[in-house]
Short mmCIF file of C-alpha atoms in Angstrom, two decimals:
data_model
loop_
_atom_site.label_atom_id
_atom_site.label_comp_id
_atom_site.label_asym_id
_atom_site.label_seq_id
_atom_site.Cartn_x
_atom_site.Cartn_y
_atom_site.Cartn_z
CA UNK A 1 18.65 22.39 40.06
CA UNK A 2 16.49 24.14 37.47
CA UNK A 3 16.39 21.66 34.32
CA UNK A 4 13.90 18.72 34.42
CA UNK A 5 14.85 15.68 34.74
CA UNK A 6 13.67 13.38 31.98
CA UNK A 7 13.73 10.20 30.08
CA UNK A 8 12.80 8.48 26.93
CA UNK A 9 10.95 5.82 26.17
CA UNK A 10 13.66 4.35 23.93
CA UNK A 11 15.25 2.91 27.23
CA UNK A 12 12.09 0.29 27.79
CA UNK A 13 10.09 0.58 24.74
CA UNK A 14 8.19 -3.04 25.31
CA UNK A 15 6.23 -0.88 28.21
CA UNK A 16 2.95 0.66 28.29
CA UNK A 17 2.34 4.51 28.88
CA UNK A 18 1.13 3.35 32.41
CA UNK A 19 4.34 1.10 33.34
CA UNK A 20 6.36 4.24 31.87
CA UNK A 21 4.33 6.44 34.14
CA UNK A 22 4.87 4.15 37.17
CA UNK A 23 8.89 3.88 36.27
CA UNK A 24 9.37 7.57 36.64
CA UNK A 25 6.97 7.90 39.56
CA UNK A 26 9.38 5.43 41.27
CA UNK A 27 12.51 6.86 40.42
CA UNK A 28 11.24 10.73 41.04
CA UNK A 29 11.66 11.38 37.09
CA UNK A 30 8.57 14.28 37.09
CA UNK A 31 8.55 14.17 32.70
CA UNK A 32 9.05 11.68 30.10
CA UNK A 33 8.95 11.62 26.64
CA UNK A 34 7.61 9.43 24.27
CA UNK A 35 9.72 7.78 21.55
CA UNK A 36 7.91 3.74 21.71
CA UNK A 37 5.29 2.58 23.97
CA UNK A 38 4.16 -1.17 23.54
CA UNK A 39 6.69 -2.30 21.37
CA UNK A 40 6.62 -0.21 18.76
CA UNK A 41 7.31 3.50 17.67
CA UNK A 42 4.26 4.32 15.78
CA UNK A 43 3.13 6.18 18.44
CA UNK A 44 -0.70 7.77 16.65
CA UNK A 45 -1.52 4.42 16.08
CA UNK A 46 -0.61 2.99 19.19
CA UNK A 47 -2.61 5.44 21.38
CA UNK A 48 -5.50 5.00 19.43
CA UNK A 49 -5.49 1.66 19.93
CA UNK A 50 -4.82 1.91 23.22
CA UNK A 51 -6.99 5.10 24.18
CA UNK A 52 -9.31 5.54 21.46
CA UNK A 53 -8.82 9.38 20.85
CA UNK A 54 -6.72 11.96 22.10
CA UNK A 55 -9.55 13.88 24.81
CA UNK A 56 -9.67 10.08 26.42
CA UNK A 57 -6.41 9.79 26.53
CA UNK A 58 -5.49 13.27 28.30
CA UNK A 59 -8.32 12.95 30.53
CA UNK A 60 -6.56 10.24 32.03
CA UNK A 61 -3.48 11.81 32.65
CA UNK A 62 -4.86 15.21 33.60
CA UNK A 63 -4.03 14.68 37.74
CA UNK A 64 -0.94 12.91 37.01
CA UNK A 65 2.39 13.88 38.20
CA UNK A 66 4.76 13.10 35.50
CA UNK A 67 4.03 15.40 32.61
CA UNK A 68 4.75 13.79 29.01
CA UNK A 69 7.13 16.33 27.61
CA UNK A 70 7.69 15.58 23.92
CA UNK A 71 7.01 13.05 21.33
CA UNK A 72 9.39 11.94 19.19
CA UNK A 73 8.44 11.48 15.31
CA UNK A 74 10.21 10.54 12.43
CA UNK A 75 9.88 12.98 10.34
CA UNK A 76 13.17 14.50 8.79
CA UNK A 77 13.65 18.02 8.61
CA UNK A 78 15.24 17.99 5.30
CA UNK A 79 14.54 15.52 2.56
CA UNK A 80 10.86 14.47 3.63
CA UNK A 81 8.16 13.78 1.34
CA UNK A 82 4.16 15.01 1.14
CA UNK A 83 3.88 10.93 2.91
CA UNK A 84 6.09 12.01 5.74
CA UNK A 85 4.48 15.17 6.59
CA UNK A 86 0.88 13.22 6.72
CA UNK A 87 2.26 10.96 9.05
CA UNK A 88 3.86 13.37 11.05
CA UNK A 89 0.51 15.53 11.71
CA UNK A 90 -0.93 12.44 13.50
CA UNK A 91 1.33 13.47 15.86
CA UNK A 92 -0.56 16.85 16.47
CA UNK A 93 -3.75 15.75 17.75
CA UNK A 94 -1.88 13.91 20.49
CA UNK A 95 0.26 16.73 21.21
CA UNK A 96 -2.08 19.29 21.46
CA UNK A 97 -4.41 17.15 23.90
CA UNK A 98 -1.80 16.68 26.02
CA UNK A 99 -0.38 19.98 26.19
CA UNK A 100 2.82 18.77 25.28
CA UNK A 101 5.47 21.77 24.06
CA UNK A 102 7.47 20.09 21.58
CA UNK A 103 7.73 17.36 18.76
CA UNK A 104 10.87 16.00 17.94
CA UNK A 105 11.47 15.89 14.53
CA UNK A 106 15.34 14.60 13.13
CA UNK A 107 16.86 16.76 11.40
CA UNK A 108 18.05 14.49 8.38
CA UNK A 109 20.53 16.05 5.29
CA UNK A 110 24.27 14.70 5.01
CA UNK A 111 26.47 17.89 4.86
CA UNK A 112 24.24 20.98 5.39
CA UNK A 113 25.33 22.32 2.26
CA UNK A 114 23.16 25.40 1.29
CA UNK A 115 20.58 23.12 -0.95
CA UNK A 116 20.22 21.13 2.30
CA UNK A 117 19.62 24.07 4.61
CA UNK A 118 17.28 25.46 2.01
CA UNK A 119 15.24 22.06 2.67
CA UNK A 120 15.29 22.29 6.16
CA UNK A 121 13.90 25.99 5.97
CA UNK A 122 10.94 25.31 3.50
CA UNK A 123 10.17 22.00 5.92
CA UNK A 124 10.42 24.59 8.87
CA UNK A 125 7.80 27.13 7.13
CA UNK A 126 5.10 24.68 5.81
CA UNK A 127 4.82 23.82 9.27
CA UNK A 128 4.94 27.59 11.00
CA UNK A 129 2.27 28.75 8.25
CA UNK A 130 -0.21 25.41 8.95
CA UNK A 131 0.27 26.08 13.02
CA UNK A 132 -0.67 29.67 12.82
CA UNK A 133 -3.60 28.65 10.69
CA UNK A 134 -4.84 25.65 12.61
CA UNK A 135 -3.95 28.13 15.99
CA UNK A 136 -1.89 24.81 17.36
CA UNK A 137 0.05 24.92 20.81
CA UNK A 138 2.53 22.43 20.01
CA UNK A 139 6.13 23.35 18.53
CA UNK A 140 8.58 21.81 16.23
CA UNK A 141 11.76 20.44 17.91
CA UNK A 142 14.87 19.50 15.40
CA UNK A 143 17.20 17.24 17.11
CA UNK A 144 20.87 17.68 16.25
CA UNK A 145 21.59 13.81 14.20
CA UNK A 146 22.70 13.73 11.22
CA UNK A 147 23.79 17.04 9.03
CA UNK A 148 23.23 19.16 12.06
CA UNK A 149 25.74 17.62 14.70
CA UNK A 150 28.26 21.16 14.82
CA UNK A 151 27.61 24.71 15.73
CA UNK A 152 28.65 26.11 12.72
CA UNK A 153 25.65 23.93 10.66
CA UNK A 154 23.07 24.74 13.09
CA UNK A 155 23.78 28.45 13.04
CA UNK A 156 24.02 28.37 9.41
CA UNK A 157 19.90 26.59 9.50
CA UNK A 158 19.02 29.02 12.40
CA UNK A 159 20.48 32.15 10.38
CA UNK A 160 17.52 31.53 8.32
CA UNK A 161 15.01 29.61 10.15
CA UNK A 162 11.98 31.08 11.31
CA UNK A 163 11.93 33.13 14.68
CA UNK A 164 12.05 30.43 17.39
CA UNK A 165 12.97 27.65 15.84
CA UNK A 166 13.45 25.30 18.32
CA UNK A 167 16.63 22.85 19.09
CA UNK A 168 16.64 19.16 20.66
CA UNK A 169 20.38 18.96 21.34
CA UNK A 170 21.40 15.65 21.67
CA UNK A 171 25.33 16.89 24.10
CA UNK A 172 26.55 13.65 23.01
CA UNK A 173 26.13 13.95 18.96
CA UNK A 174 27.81 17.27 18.98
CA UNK A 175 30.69 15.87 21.29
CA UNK A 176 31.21 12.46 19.87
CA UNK A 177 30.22 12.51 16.31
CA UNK A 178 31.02 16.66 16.36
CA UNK A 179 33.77 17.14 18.14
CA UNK A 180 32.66 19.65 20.23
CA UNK A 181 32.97 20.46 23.48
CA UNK A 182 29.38 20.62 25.05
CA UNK A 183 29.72 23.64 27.02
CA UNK A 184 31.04 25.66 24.16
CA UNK A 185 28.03 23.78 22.11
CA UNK A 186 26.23 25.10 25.07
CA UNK A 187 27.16 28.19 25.03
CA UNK A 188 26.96 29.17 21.65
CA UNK A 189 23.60 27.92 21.25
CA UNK A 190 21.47 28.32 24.49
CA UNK A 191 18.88 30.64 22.76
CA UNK A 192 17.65 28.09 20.98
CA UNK A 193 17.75 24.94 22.61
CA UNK A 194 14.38 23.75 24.44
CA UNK A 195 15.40 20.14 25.36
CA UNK A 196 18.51 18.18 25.51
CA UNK A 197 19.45 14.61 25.36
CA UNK A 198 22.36 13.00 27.04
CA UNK A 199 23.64 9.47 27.31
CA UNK A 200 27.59 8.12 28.13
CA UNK A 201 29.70 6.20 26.05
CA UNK A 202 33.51 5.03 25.78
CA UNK A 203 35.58 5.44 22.76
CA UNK A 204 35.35 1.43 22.27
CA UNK A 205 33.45 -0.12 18.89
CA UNK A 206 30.16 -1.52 19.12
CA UNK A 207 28.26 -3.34 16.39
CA UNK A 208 26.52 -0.65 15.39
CA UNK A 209 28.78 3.04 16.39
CA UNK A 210 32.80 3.26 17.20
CA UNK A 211 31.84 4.42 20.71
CA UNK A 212 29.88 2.14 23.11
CA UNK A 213 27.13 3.09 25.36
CA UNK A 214 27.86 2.47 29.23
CA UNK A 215 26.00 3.25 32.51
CA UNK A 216 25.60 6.84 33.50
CA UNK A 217 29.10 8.01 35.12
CA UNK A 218 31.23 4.83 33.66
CA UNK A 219 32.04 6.81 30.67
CA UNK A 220 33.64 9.67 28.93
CA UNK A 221 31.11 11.86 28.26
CA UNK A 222 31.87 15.19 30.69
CA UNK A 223 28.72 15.67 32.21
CA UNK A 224 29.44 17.34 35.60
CA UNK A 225 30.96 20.56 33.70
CA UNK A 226 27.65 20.78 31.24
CA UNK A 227 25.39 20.21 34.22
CA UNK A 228 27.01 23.39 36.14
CA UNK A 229 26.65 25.18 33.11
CA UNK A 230 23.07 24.23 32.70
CA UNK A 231 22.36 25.38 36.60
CA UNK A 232 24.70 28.54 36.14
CA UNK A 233 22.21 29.55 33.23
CA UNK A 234 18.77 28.75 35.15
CA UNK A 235 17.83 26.48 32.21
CA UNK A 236 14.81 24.96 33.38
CA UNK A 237 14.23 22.86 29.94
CA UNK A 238 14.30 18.72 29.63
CA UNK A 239 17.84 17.10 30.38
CA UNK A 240 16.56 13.51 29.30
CA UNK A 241 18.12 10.67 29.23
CA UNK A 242 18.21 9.01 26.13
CA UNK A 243 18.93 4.99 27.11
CA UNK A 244 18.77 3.95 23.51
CA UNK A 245 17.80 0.44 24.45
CA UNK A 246 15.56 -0.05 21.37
CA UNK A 247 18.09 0.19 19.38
CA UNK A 248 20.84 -1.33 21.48
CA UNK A 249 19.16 -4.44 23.40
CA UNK A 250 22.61 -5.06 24.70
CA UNK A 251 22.39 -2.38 27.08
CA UNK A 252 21.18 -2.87 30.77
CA UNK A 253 17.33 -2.44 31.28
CA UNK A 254 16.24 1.47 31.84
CA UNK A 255 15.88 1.06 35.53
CA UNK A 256 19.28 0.23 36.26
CA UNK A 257 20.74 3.25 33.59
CA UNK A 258 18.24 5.50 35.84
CA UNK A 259 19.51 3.59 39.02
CA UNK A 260 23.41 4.82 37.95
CA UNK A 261 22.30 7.74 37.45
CA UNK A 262 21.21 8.79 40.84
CA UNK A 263 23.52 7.02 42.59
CA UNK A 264 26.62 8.59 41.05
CA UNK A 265 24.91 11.80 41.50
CA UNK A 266 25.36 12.09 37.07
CA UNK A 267 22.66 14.92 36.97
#
């Protein structure tokens, strides 16, 4: 096994950065990433609260064993505003202090029509120009959700995307909402993708999707065959588990999603 195994805070966002710490210390989960922490998912504010400033903060964390892999903003890719862009650099002194790679940013749009793409790719330079001026560490991350959820519309934004343009691909968007299967997604993509989500549903309504979210291994989502893929290609990247409790209280707690997971031997 190369990948690293990884979850999000979506699946128990009520907990502190501590209890999410201690939750993947007991389960053997060496990264996380941060979506909510404390209730909420203004995360800037929340650590500052919390922490005070980002130096505190990291030298806290610097002997710890689970490494915080990504944050997750809310910034969209195509379609934000001058507001949006503020808010997301909040995000950067965080980052940066805690050496983590990548923020997550949506990627937004409806279609990915060529006025859409041209969005994303003016969104995608403002941000490459102020990183090589500021001489920041920390990387963009677009996760594939709303316009972006085929191959064919994330080649036509990487076509002309800056050089190493990053890709969260969330395997279950491109296979449930796509259509695709996730090893050809895979496949045809793997240069650019630097984290991935996964989750498992069945192809029964919810209130809020037509699929419903069950426990790692109860569902339809093929896994095992993305998973050998993964290992076949030495990706060594996040494969996080995105329990999207916060948005689904229905669902089981985290712990028992994470329980599932091992037991069924899921990843």
């Amino acid at each position: 096994m190369a990948y690293l195994r990884t979850f999000s805070t979506l699946g128990a966002p009520e907990l502190s950065l501590e209890e999410t710490l201690a939750l993947a210390t007991a389960h053997r989960i060496p990264a996380v990433e941060l979506r909510a922490l404390g209730g909420t998912i203004e995360l800037p504010a929340y650590l500052a609260a919390t922490y005070g400033s980002p130096e505190t903060l990291a030298s806290k964390l610097r002997d710890h064993p689970v490494r915080v892999v990504g944050l997750g903003t809310s910034l969209h890719l195509i379609g934000n505003t001058r507001e949006n862009r503020e808010h997301f650099l909040d995000y950067v002194p965080w980052a940066e202090a805690l050496e983590v790679p990548r923020l997550r940013v949506f990627d937004g749009g409806i279609n990915a029509d060529a006025a859409e793409i041209a969005q994303g790719v003016e969104t995608l330079k403002w941000w490459r120009a102020l990183r090589d001026e500021q001489g920041w560490q920390t990387d963009l991350m677009i996760e594939t959700h709303n316009a972006l959820v085929t191959t064919p519309a994330l080649q036509r934004l990487l076509a002309a995307a800056p050089t190493g343009t990053g890709i969260l691909w969330d395997a279950h968007h491109t296979w449930k909402k796509g259509g695709e299967n996730p090893v050809e997604t895979w496949t045809a993509l793997q240069p650019h993708i630097c984290h991935i989500h996964v989750k498992d549903s069945v192809n029964r309504p919810s209130t809020r999707t037509p699929y419903s979210f069950v426990l790692p291994g109860e569902g339809e989502f093929p896994m095992q065959p993305l998973v050998e893929q993964l290992c076949s290609a030495g990706y060594a990247g996040p494969l996080s588990l995105e329990w999207e409790k916060l948005w689904h209280p229905q669902l089981p707690p985290l712990e028992q999603a994470l329980q599932a997971a091992h037991q069924r031997h899921w990843w």
